Amino acid sequence: MIRLKNVWFRYPRSMDWCIKDITAKIGTGITAITGPNGSGKTTLLRLIAGFYKPQKGYIEVFGKKISSYTDNLGTVIYVPSNPRVFTVGPTVKKDIEKIITSFKSRYNVNEILDLFNLRELANRKIFQLSEGEHRLLALASAIASDAKVILMDEPTVGLDKTFREVLLTVLRKMGEKKIILIATNDLRLASRADDILLIINGKLVTSGKPQEIYYTEEFIRKVGISEIVEFCTYVGLSRIVSPQELAEHLRSLVTKNV
Ligand code: ADP
């Protein structure tokens, strides 16, 4: 369990608070931190990782107060939004192996390569990887650590549909036993999380299951996807729905008209 208690943070030399009085509990499963750009998602991940220390309030990871990243060693892994600063190479396979060794992980490298469909790239030098491949490697290495807490900053940027599905499948498999916290503006990912924290301007505005809060009109308006809201309103829905639900709704309209 990760616990944030009245956490306030501002960057050195900044007059403005960037994180404002956030209190939250984050358990096992996939939790998505969403919110507009500049709202504090990355900062919150880095606070949990222990890279920064709150000026007020505190953060606990499994009951231990975090005042530096060293408090999290072996427990928490943080994958930044730029995967190239995370991977060490020289090849895909070696990169994964290094993490497995340093975290004394129970996984073996082939298991991870298979899980992420990376077998064919195993001996590729990391500087030869495409952006999406590189990101997938960073995420695979993070999972390979078997850390109990995995923090991912914008993990789906540059991932195509296939890679995104690979990631989601793995996260679903792992999520039951781990705390997976993802900062993302990607609705396709966030809508499939177990829980959502919505942060706007450094404040925790709302939290809950995606189906409880995420597809409400108010929520979508806050994160600014007004076209989807308008479309759903137009076809008589009071909330944003999944593609399957939408298909069902449209079918029911057709049936009624027949
Ligand atoms: P998000 O991840 O939601 O886009 P960030 O956590 O990156 O938001 O940033 C939150 C706020 O903190 C922004 O206003 C940003 O400009 C500011 N900020 C981020 N990093 C720094 C820094 N190193 N120094 C000063 N301000 C920063």
JSON list of C-alpha atoms in Angstrom, two decimals, residues 20-229:
[
{"chain": "A", "resi": 20, "resn": "LYS", "atom": "CA", "xyz": [-1.47, 20.72, -3.11]},
{"chain": "A", "resi": 21, "resn": "ASP", "atom": "CA", "xyz": [-2.60, 18.80, -0.07]},
{"chain": "A", "resi": 22, "resn": "ILE", "atom": "CA", "xyz": [-2.98, 15.38, -1.70]},
{"chain": "A", "resi": 23, "resn": "THR", "atom": "CA", "xyz": [-4.20, 12.54, 0.49]},
{"chain": "A", "resi": 24, "resn": "ALA", "atom": "CA", "xyz": [-4.72, 9.14, -1.13]},
{"chain": "A", "resi": 25, "resn": "LYS", "atom": "CA", "xyz": [-4.26, 5.43, -0.68]},
{"chain": "A", "resi": 26, "resn": "ILE", "atom": "CA", "xyz": [-3.06, 3.29, -3.57]},
{"chain": "A", "resi": 27, "resn": "GLY", "atom": "CA", "xyz": [-3.35, -0.48, -3.36]},
{"chain": "A", "resi": 28, "resn": "THR", "atom": "CA", "xyz": [-2.50, -3.37, -5.64]},
{"chain": "A", "resi": 29, "resn": "GLY", "atom": "CA", "xyz": [-3.72, -3.27, -9.23]},
{"chain": "A", "resi": 30, "resn": "ILE", "atom": "CA", "xyz": [-3.43, -0.65, -11.90]},
{"chain": "A", "resi": 31, "resn": "THR", "atom": "CA", "xyz": [-4.02, 2.95, -10.86]},
{"chain": "A", "resi": 32, "resn": "ALA", "atom": "CA", "xyz": [-3.93, 5.69, -13.48]},
{"chain": "A", "resi": 33, "resn": "ILE", "atom": "CA", "xyz": [-3.10, 9.27, -12.54]},
{"chain": "A", "resi": 34, "resn": "THR", "atom": "CA", "xyz": [-4.76, 11.43, -15.16]},
{"chain": "A", "resi": 35, "resn": "GLY", "atom": "CA", "xyz": [-5.16, 15.13, -15.67]},
{"chain": "A", "resi": 36, "resn": "PRO", "atom": "CA", "xyz": [-4.22, 17.91, -18.07]},
{"chain": "A", "resi": 37, "resn": "ASN", "atom": "CA", "xyz": [-0.60, 18.67, -18.94]},
{"chain": "A", "resi": 38, "resn": "GLY", "atom": "CA", "xyz": [1.24, 20.42, -16.13]},
{"chain": "A", "resi": 39, "resn": "SER", "atom": "CA", "xyz": [-1.21, 19.24, -13.48]},
{"chain": "A", "resi": 40, "resn": "GLY", "atom": "CA", "xyz": [1.46, 17.44, -11.46]},
{"chain": "A", "resi": 41, "resn": "LYS", "atom": "CA", "xyz": [1.27, 13.79, -12.56]},
{"chain": "A", "resi": 42, "resn": "THR", "atom": "CA", "xyz": [5.00, 13.34, -13.16]},
{"chain": "A", "resi": 43, "resn": "THR", "atom": "CA", "xyz": [5.85, 15.24, -10.00]},
{"chain": "A", "resi": 44, "resn": "LEU", "atom": "CA", "xyz": [3.59, 12.97, -7.98]},
{"chain": "A", "resi": 45, "resn": "LEU", "atom": "CA", "xyz": [5.25, 9.84, -9.40]},
{"chain": "A", "resi": 46, "resn": "ARG", "atom": "CA", "xyz": [8.68, 11.27, -8.61]},
{"chain": "A", "resi": 47, "resn": "LEU", "atom": "CA", "xyz": [7.61, 12.12, -5.07]},
{"chain": "A", "resi": 48, "resn": "ILE", "atom": "CA", "xyz": [6.48, 8.53, -4.57]},
{"chain": "A", "resi": 49, "resn": "ALA", "atom": "CA", "xyz": [9.75, 7.31, -6.10]},
{"chain": "A", "resi": 50, "resn": "GLY", "atom": "CA", "xyz": [11.57, 9.43, -3.51]},
{"chain": "A", "resi": 51, "resn": "PHE", "atom": "CA", "xyz": [13.37, 11.69, -6.00]},
{"chain": "A", "resi": 52, "resn": "TYR", "atom": "CA", "xyz": [11.77, 14.69, -4.33]},
{"chain": "A", "resi": 53, "resn": "LYS", "atom": "CA", "xyz": [10.64, 15.18, -0.77]},
{"chain": "A", "resi": 54, "resn": "PRO", "atom": "CA", "xyz": [7.33, 16.86, 0.14]},
{"chain": "A", "resi": 55, "resn": "GLN", "atom": "CA", "xyz": [7.73, 20.14, 2.05]},
{"chain": "A", "resi": 56, "resn": "LYS", "atom": "CA", "xyz": [4.58, 19.26, 3.98]},
{"chain": "A", "resi": 57, "resn": "GLY", "atom": "CA", "xyz": [2.89, 15.93, 4.62]},
{"chain": "A", "resi": 58, "resn": "TYR", "atom": "CA", "xyz": [4.43, 12.54, 3.96]},
{"chain": "A", "resi": 59, "resn": "ILE", "atom": "CA", "xyz": [4.39, 9.47, 1.73]},
{"chain": "A", "resi": 60, "resn": "GLU", "atom": "CA", "xyz": [4.58, 5.89, 2.97]},
{"chain": "A", "resi": 61, "resn": "VAL", "atom": "CA", "xyz": [5.36, 2.84, 0.83]},
{"chain": "A", "resi": 62, "resn": "PHE", "atom": "CA", "xyz": [4.41, -0.36, 2.64]},
{"chain": "A", "resi": 63, "resn": "GLY", "atom": "CA", "xyz": [4.38, 1.52, 5.93]},
{"chain": "A", "resi": 64, "resn": "LYS", "atom": "CA", "xyz": [7.81, 3.09, 5.47]},
{"chain": "A", "resi": 65, "resn": "LYS", "atom": "CA", "xyz": [8.09, 6.88, 5.25]},
{"chain": "A", "resi": 66, "resn": "ILE", "atom": "CA", "xyz": [9.94, 7.89, 2.10]},
{"chain": "A", "resi": 67, "resn": "SER", "atom": "CA", "xyz": [12.46, 10.69, 2.35]},
{"chain": "A", "resi": 68, "resn": "SER", "atom": "CA", "xyz": [14.83, 9.61, -0.43]},
{"chain": "A", "resi": 69, "resn": "TYR", "atom": "CA", "xyz": [14.84, 7.20, -3.34]},
{"chain": "A", "resi": 70, "resn": "THR", "atom": "CA", "xyz": [17.23, 4.99, -1.35]},
{"chain": "A", "resi": 71, "resn": "ASP", "atom": "CA", "xyz": [14.29, 4.18, 0.96]},
{"chain": "A", "resi": 72, "resn": "ASN", "atom": "CA", "xyz": [12.64, 2.53, -2.05]},
{"chain": "A", "resi": 73, "resn": "LEU", "atom": "CA", "xyz": [15.58, 0.50, -3.34]},
{"chain": "A", "resi": 74, "resn": "GLY", "atom": "CA", "xyz": [14.48, -2.96, -4.43]},
{"chain": "A", "resi": 75, "resn": "THR", "atom": "CA", "xyz": [10.81, -2.15, -3.85]},
{"chain": "A", "resi": 76, "resn": "VAL", "atom": "CA", "xyz": [9.96, 0.59, -6.33]},
{"chain": "A", "resi": 77, "resn": "ILE", "atom": "CA", "xyz": [10.96, 1.02, -9.96]},
{"chain": "A", "resi": 78, "resn": "TYR", "atom": "CA", "xyz": [10.29, 4.20, -11.91]},
{"chain": "A", "resi": 79, "resn": "VAL", "atom": "CA", "xyz": [10.14, 4.28, -15.72]},
{"chain": "A", "resi": 80, "resn": "PRO", "atom": "CA", "xyz": [10.43, 7.89, -16.91]},
{"chain": "A", "resi": 81, "resn": "SER", "atom": "CA", "xyz": [8.56, 9.16, -19.93]},
{"chain": "A", "resi": 82, "resn": "ASN", "atom": "CA", "xyz": [11.81, 9.12, -21.93]},
{"chain": "A", "resi": 83, "resn": "PRO", "atom": "CA", "xyz": [12.70, 5.40, -22.09]},
{"chain": "A", "resi": 84, "resn": "ARG", "atom": "CA", "xyz": [16.19, 6.17, -23.41]},
{"chain": "A", "resi": 85, "resn": "VAL", "atom": "CA", "xyz": [17.29, 7.47, -20.03]},
{"chain": "A", "resi": 86, "resn": "PHE", "atom": "CA", "xyz": [16.09, 4.25, -18.40]},
{"chain": "A", "resi": 87, "resn": "THR", "atom": "CA", "xyz": [17.66, 1.52, -20.52]},
{"chain": "A", "resi": 88, "resn": "VAL", "atom": "CA", "xyz": [21.36, 0.67, -20.35]},
{"chain": "A", "resi": 89, "resn": "GLY", "atom": "CA", "xyz": [21.73, -1.96, -23.10]},
{"chain": "A", "resi": 90, "resn": "PRO", "atom": "CA", "xyz": [23.88, -2.77, -24.92]},
{"chain": "A", "resi": 91, "resn": "THR", "atom": "CA", "xyz": [21.28, -5.15, -26.35]},
{"chain": "A", "resi": 92, "resn": "VAL", "atom": "CA", "xyz": [17.64, -5.81, -25.55]},
{"chain": "A", "resi": 93, "resn": "LYS", "atom": "CA", "xyz": [18.45, -9.10, -23.84]},
{"chain": "A", "resi": 94, "resn": "LYS", "atom": "CA", "xyz": [21.38, -7.71, -21.85]},
{"chain": "A", "resi": 95, "resn": "ASP", "atom": "CA", "xyz": [19.29, -4.78, -20.68]},
{"chain": "A", "resi": 96, "resn": "ILE", "atom": "CA", "xyz": [16.64, -7.08, -19.25]},
{"chain": "A", "resi": 97, "resn": "GLU", "atom": "CA", "xyz": [19.26, -9.41, -17.76]},
{"chain": "A", "resi": 98, "resn": "LYS", "atom": "CA", "xyz": [20.93, -6.54, -15.91]},
{"chain": "A", "resi": 99, "resn": "ILE", "atom": "CA", "xyz": [17.71, -5.55, -14.19]},
{"chain": "A", "resi": 100, "resn": "ILE", "atom": "CA", "xyz": [16.92, -9.17, -13.31]},
{"chain": "A", "resi": 101, "resn": "THR", "atom": "CA", "xyz": [20.35, -9.47, -11.68]},
{"chain": "A", "resi": 102, "resn": "SER", "atom": "CA", "xyz": [20.32, -6.16, -9.85]},
{"chain": "A", "resi": 103, "resn": "PHE", "atom": "CA", "xyz": [16.84, -6.74, -8.42]},
{"chain": "A", "resi": 104, "resn": "LYS", "atom": "CA", "xyz": [17.52, -10.44, -7.76]},
{"chain": "A", "resi": 105, "resn": "SER", "atom": "CA", "xyz": [14.29, -11.05, -9.66]},
{"chain": "A", "resi": 106, "resn": "ARG", "atom": "CA", "xyz": [12.65, -14.46, -9.93]},
{"chain": "A", "resi": 107, "resn": "TYR", "atom": "CA", "xyz": [12.12, -14.01, -13.68]},
{"chain": "A", "resi": 108, "resn": "ASN", "atom": "CA", "xyz": [14.39, -15.28, -16.38]},
{"chain": "A", "resi": 109, "resn": "VAL", "atom": "CA", "xyz": [15.09, -13.23, -19.45]},
{"chain": "A", "resi": 110, "resn": "ASN", "atom": "CA", "xyz": [13.34, -15.53, -21.94]},
{"chain": "A", "resi": 111, "resn": "GLU", "atom": "CA", "xyz": [10.13, -15.40, -19.95]},
{"chain": "A", "resi": 112, "resn": "ILE", "atom": "CA", "xyz": [10.14, -11.60, -20.22]},
{"chain": "A", "resi": 113, "resn": "LEU", "atom": "CA", "xyz": [11.08, -11.63, -23.91]},
{"chain": "A", "resi": 114, "resn": "ASP", "atom": "CA", "xyz": [8.12, -13.94, -24.58]},
{"chain": "A", "resi": 115, "resn": "LEU", "atom": "CA", "xyz": [5.76, -11.95, -22.41]},
{"chain": "A", "resi": 116, "resn": "PHE", "atom": "CA", "xyz": [6.52, -8.79, -24.39]},
{"chain": "A", "resi": 117, "resn": "ASN", "atom": "CA", "xyz": [6.90, -10.46, -27.78]},
{"chain": "A", "resi": 118, "resn": "LEU", "atom": "CA", "xyz": [10.50, -9.27, -27.93]},
{"chain": "A", "resi": 119, "resn": "ARG", "atom": "CA", "xyz": [12.23, -12.54, -28.91]},
{"chain": "A", "resi": 120, "resn": "GLU", "atom": "CA", "xyz": [13.07, -11.35, -32.38]},
{"chain": "A", "resi": 121, "resn": "LEU", "atom": "CA", "xyz": [14.70, -8.20, -31.02]},
{"chain": "A", "resi": 122, "resn": "ALA", "atom": "CA", "xyz": [16.67, -9.99, -28.29]},
{"chain": "A", "resi": 123, "resn": "ASN", "atom": "CA", "xyz": [20.10, -9.30, -29.77]},
{"chain": "A", "resi": 124, "resn": "ARG", "atom": "CA", "xyz": [19.31, -5.90, -31.25]},
{"chain": "A", "resi": 125, "resn": "LYS", "atom": "CA", "xyz": [21.47, -3.01, -30.00]},
{"chain": "A", "resi": 126, "resn": "ILE", "atom": "CA", "xyz": [19.28, -0.58, -28.09]},
{"chain": "A", "resi": 127, "resn": "PHE", "atom": "CA", "xyz": [20.33, 2.42, -30.18]},
{"chain": "A", "resi": 128, "resn": "GLN", "atom": "CA", "xyz": [18.89, 0.61, -33.21]},
{"chain": "A", "resi": 129, "resn": "LEU", "atom": "CA", "xyz": [15.42, 0.34, -31.70]},
{"chain": "A", "resi": 130, "resn": "SER", "atom": "CA", "xyz": [12.47, 2.40, -32.88]},
{"chain": "A", "resi": 131, "resn": "GLU", "atom": "CA", "xyz": [10.83, 4.71, -30.34]},
{"chain": "A", "resi": 132, "resn": "GLY", "atom": "CA", "xyz": [8.02, 2.25, -29.69]},
{"chain": "A", "resi": 133, "resn": "GLU", "atom": "CA", "xyz": [10.36, -0.73, -29.40]},
{"chain": "A", "resi": 134, "resn": "HIS", "atom": "CA", "xyz": [12.56, 1.22, -27.02]},
{"chain": "A", "resi": 135, "resn": "ARG", "atom": "CA", "xyz": [9.63, 2.10, -24.83]},
{"chain": "A", "resi": 136, "resn": "LEU", "atom": "CA", "xyz": [8.43, -1.48, -24.78]},
{"chain": "A", "resi": 137, "resn": "LEU", "atom": "CA", "xyz": [11.92, -2.59, -23.74]},
{"chain": "A", "resi": 138, "resn": "ALA", "atom": "CA", "xyz": [11.95, -0.08, -20.87]},
{"chain": "A", "resi": 139, "resn": "LEU", "atom": "CA", "xyz": [8.58, -1.38, -19.70]},
{"chain": "A", "resi": 140, "resn": "ALA", "atom": "CA", "xyz": [9.70, -4.99, -20.11]},
{"chain": "A", "resi": 141, "resn": "SER", "atom": "CA", "xyz": [12.81, -4.28, -18.04]},
{"chain": "A", "resi": 142, "resn": "ALA", "atom": "CA", "xyz": [10.72, -2.64, -15.35]},
{"chain": "A", "resi": 143, "resn": "ILE", "atom": "CA", "xyz": [8.44, -5.66, -15.17]},
{"chain": "A", "resi": 144, "resn": "ALA", "atom": "CA", "xyz": [11.49, -7.97, -15.22]},
{"chain": "A", "resi": 145, "resn": "SER", "atom": "CA", "xyz": [12.65, -6.37, -11.96]},
{"chain": "A", "resi": 146, "resn": "ASP", "atom": "CA", "xyz": [9.66, -7.96, -10.21]},
{"chain": "A", "resi": 147, "resn": "ALA", "atom": "CA", "xyz": [9.55, -4.81, -8.02]},
{"chain": "A", "resi": 148, "resn": "LYS", "atom": "CA", "xyz": [6.43, -4.63, -5.89]},
{"chain": "A", "resi": 149, "resn": "VAL", "atom": "CA", "xyz": [5.72, -1.08, -7.04]},
{"chain": "A", "resi": 150, "resn": "ILE", "atom": "CA", "xyz": [6.03, -0.06, -10.68]},
{"chain": "A", "resi": 151, "resn": "LEU", "atom": "CA", "xyz": [5.71, 3.62, -11.56]},
{"chain": "A", "resi": 152, "resn": "MET", "atom": "CA", "xyz": [5.28, 4.42, -15.26]},
{"chain": "A", "resi": 153, "resn": "ASP", "atom": "CA", "xyz": [5.25, 7.90, -16.74]},
{"chain": "A", "resi": 154, "resn": "GLU", "atom": "CA", "xyz": [3.24, 8.12, -20.00]},
{"chain": "A", "resi": 155, "resn": "PRO", "atom": "CA", "xyz": [4.01, 4.50, -20.96]},
{"chain": "A", "resi": 156, "resn": "THR", "atom": "CA", "xyz": [1.91, 4.40, -24.12]},
{"chain": "A", "resi": 157, "resn": "VAL", "atom": "CA", "xyz": [3.40, 7.41, -25.93]},
{"chain": "A", "resi": 158, "resn": "GLY", "atom": "CA", "xyz": [4.78, 6.12, -29.24]},
{"chain": "A", "resi": 159, "resn": "LEU", "atom": "CA", "xyz": [3.28, 2.65, -28.79]},
{"chain": "A", "resi": 160, "resn": "ASP", "atom": "CA", "xyz": [1.08, 1.39, -31.61]},
{"chain": "A", "resi": 161, "resn": "LYS", "atom": "CA", "xyz": [-2.06, -0.64, -30.98]},
{"chain": "A", "resi": 162, "resn": "THR", "atom": "CA", "xyz": [-0.25, -3.98, -30.91]},
{"chain": "A", "resi": 163, "resn": "PHE", "atom": "CA", "xyz": [2.40, -2.80, -28.43]},
{"chain": "A", "resi": 164, "resn": "ARG", "atom": "CA", "xyz": [-0.27, -1.12, -26.31]},
{"chain": "A", "resi": 165, "resn": "GLU", "atom": "CA", "xyz": [-2.24, -4.36, -26.11]},
{"chain": "A", "resi": 166, "resn": "VAL", "atom": "CA", "xyz": [0.92, -6.29, -25.20]},
{"chain": "A", "resi": 167, "resn": "LEU", "atom": "CA", "xyz": [1.55, -3.83, -22.39]},
{"chain": "A", "resi": 168, "resn": "LEU", "atom": "CA", "xyz": [-2.03, -3.97, -21.12]},
{"chain": "A", "resi": 169, "resn": "THR", "atom": "CA", "xyz": [-2.08, -7.76, -21.16]},
{"chain": "A", "resi": 170, "resn": "VAL", "atom": "CA", "xyz": [1.13, -7.92, -19.14]},
{"chain": "A", "resi": 171, "resn": "LEU", "atom": "CA", "xyz": [-0.04, -5.28, -16.69]},
{"chain": "A", "resi": 172, "resn": "ARG", "atom": "CA", "xyz": [-3.32, -7.13, -16.19]},
{"chain": "A", "resi": 173, "resn": "LYS", "atom": "CA", "xyz": [-1.40, -10.32, -15.46]},
{"chain": "A", "resi": 174, "resn": "MET", "atom": "CA", "xyz": [0.93, -8.56, -13.01]},
{"chain": "A", "resi": 175, "resn": "GLY", "atom": "CA", "xyz": [-1.51, -6.11, -11.55]},
{"chain": "A", "resi": 176, "resn": "GLU", "atom": "CA", "xyz": [-3.13, -8.44, -9.07]},
{"chain": "A", "resi": 177, "resn": "LYS", "atom": "CA", "xyz": [-0.02, -8.70, -6.95]},
{"chain": "A", "resi": 178, "resn": "LYS", "atom": "CA", "xyz": [1.70, -5.41, -7.65]},
{"chain": "A", "resi": 179, "resn": "ILE", "atom": "CA", "xyz": [1.03, -1.74, -7.30]},
{"chain": "A", "resi": 180, "resn": "ILE", "atom": "CA", "xyz": [1.19, -0.34, -10.80]},
{"chain": "A", "resi": 181, "resn": "LEU", "atom": "CA", "xyz": [0.86, 3.42, -10.92]},
{"chain": "A", "resi": 182, "resn": "ILE", "atom": "CA", "xyz": [0.67, 5.06, -14.31]},
{"chain": "A", "resi": 183, "resn": "ALA", "atom": "CA", "xyz": [0.73, 8.76, -15.15]},
{"chain": "A", "resi": 184, "resn": "THR", "atom": "CA", "xyz": [-1.16, 9.06, -18.41]},
{"chain": "A", "resi": 185, "resn": "ASN", "atom": "CA", "xyz": [-3.42, 11.15, -20.55]},
{"chain": "A", "resi": 186, "resn": "ASP", "atom": "CA", "xyz": [-4.18, 8.17, -22.77]},
{"chain": "A", "resi": 187, "resn": "LEU", "atom": "CA", "xyz": [-7.86, 7.42, -22.31]},
{"chain": "A", "resi": 188, "resn": "ARG", "atom": "CA", "xyz": [-7.47, 3.99, -23.92]},
{"chain": "A", "resi": 189, "resn": "LEU", "atom": "CA", "xyz": [-5.13, 3.03, -21.12]},
{"chain": "A", "resi": 190, "resn": "ALA", "atom": "CA", "xyz": [-6.67, 4.92, -18.22]},
{"chain": "A", "resi": 191, "resn": "SER", "atom": "CA", "xyz": [-10.15, 3.59, -18.92]},
{"chain": "A", "resi": 192, "resn": "ARG", "atom": "CA", "xyz": [-8.84, 0.08, -18.36]},
{"chain": "A", "resi": 193, "resn": "ALA", "atom": "CA", "xyz": [-7.18, 0.85, -15.03]},
{"chain": "A", "resi": 194, "resn": "ASP", "atom": "CA", "xyz": [-8.67, -0.46, -11.78]},
{"chain": "A", "resi": 195, "resn": "ASP", "atom": "CA", "xyz": [-8.65, 2.98, -10.21]},
{"chain": "A", "resi": 196, "resn": "ILE", "atom": "CA", "xyz": [-8.20, 6.52, -11.34]},
{"chain": "A", "resi": 197, "resn": "LEU", "atom": "CA", "xyz": [-6.85, 9.60, -9.60]},
{"chain": "A", "resi": 198, "resn": "LEU", "atom": "CA", "xyz": [-7.73, 12.82, -11.41]},
{"chain": "A", "resi": 199, "resn": "ILE", "atom": "CA", "xyz": [-5.34, 15.66, -10.69]},
{"chain": "A", "resi": 200, "resn": "ILE", "atom": "CA", "xyz": [-5.94, 19.19, -11.86]},
{"chain": "A", "resi": 201, "resn": "ASN", "atom": "CA", "xyz": [-3.61, 22.03, -11.03]},
{"chain": "A", "resi": 202, "resn": "GLY", "atom": "CA", "xyz": [-1.87, 19.99, -8.33]},
{"chain": "A", "resi": 203, "resn": "LYS", "atom": "CA", "xyz": [-5.08, 19.03, -6.53]},
{"chain": "A", "resi": 204, "resn": "LEU", "atom": "CA", "xyz": [-6.68, 15.62, -6.34]},
{"chain": "A", "resi": 205, "resn": "VAL", "atom": "CA", "xyz": [-10.09, 16.40, -7.81]},
{"chain": "A", "resi": 206, "resn": "THR", "atom": "CA", "xyz": [-11.63, 12.96, -7.70]},
{"chain": "A", "resi": 207, "resn": "SER", "atom": "CA", "xyz": [-10.74, 9.29, -7.46]},
{"chain": "A", "resi": 208, "resn": "GLY", "atom": "CA", "xyz": [-12.50, 5.97, -7.97]},
{"chain": "A", "resi": 209, "resn": "LYS", "atom": "CA", "xyz": [-13.18, 3.18, -10.46]},
{"chain": "A", "resi": 210, "resn": "PRO", "atom": "CA", "xyz": [-13.22, 4.24, -14.12]},
{"chain": "A", "resi": 211, "resn": "GLN", "atom": "CA", "xyz": [-16.84, 3.14, -14.50]},
{"chain": "A", "resi": 212, "resn": "GLU", "atom": "CA", "xyz": [-17.85, 5.25, -11.49]},
{"chain": "A", "resi": 213, "resn": "ILE", "atom": "CA", "xyz": [-16.15, 8.47, -12.44]},
{"chain": "A", "resi": 214, "resn": "TYR", "atom": "CA", "xyz": [-14.24, 8.32, -15.62]},
{"chain": "A", "resi": 215, "resn": "TYR", "atom": "CA", "xyz": [-16.93, 8.35, -18.25]},
{"chain": "A", "resi": 216, "resn": "THR", "atom": "CA", "xyz": [-19.05, 11.00, -16.67]},
{"chain": "A", "resi": 217, "resn": "GLU", "atom": "CA", "xyz": [-19.64, 14.07, -18.72]},
{"chain": "A", "resi": 218, "resn": "GLU", "atom": "CA", "xyz": [-18.21, 16.26, -15.99]},
{"chain": "A", "resi": 219, "resn": "PHE", "atom": "CA", "xyz": [-14.99, 14.28, -15.92]},
{"chain": "A", "resi": 220, "resn": "ILE", "atom": "CA", "xyz": [-14.52, 14.32, -19.65]},
{"chain": "A", "resi": 221, "resn": "ARG", "atom": "CA", "xyz": [-15.20, 18.05, -19.75]},
{"chain": "A", "resi": 222, "resn": "LYS", "atom": "CA", "xyz": [-12.52, 18.56, -17.11]},
{"chain": "A", "resi": 223, "resn": "VAL", "atom": "CA", "xyz": [-9.94, 16.72, -19.17]},
{"chain": "A", "resi": 224, "resn": "GLY", "atom": "CA", "xyz": [-11.19, 18.45, -22.29]},
{"chain": "A", "resi": 225, "resn": "ILE", "atom": "CA", "xyz": [-12.58, 15.93, -24.74]},
{"chain": "A", "resi": 226, "resn": "SER", "atom": "CA", "xyz": [-15.70, 17.83, -25.54]},
{"chain": "A", "resi": 227, "resn": "GLU", "atom": "CA", "xyz": [-16.29, 16.27, -28.98]},
{"chain": "A", "resi": 228, "resn": "ILE", "atom": "CA", "xyz": [-16.81, 12.82, -27.47]},
{"chain": "A", "resi": 229, "resn": "VAL", "atom": "CA", "xyz": [-19.17, 14.28, -24.89]}
]
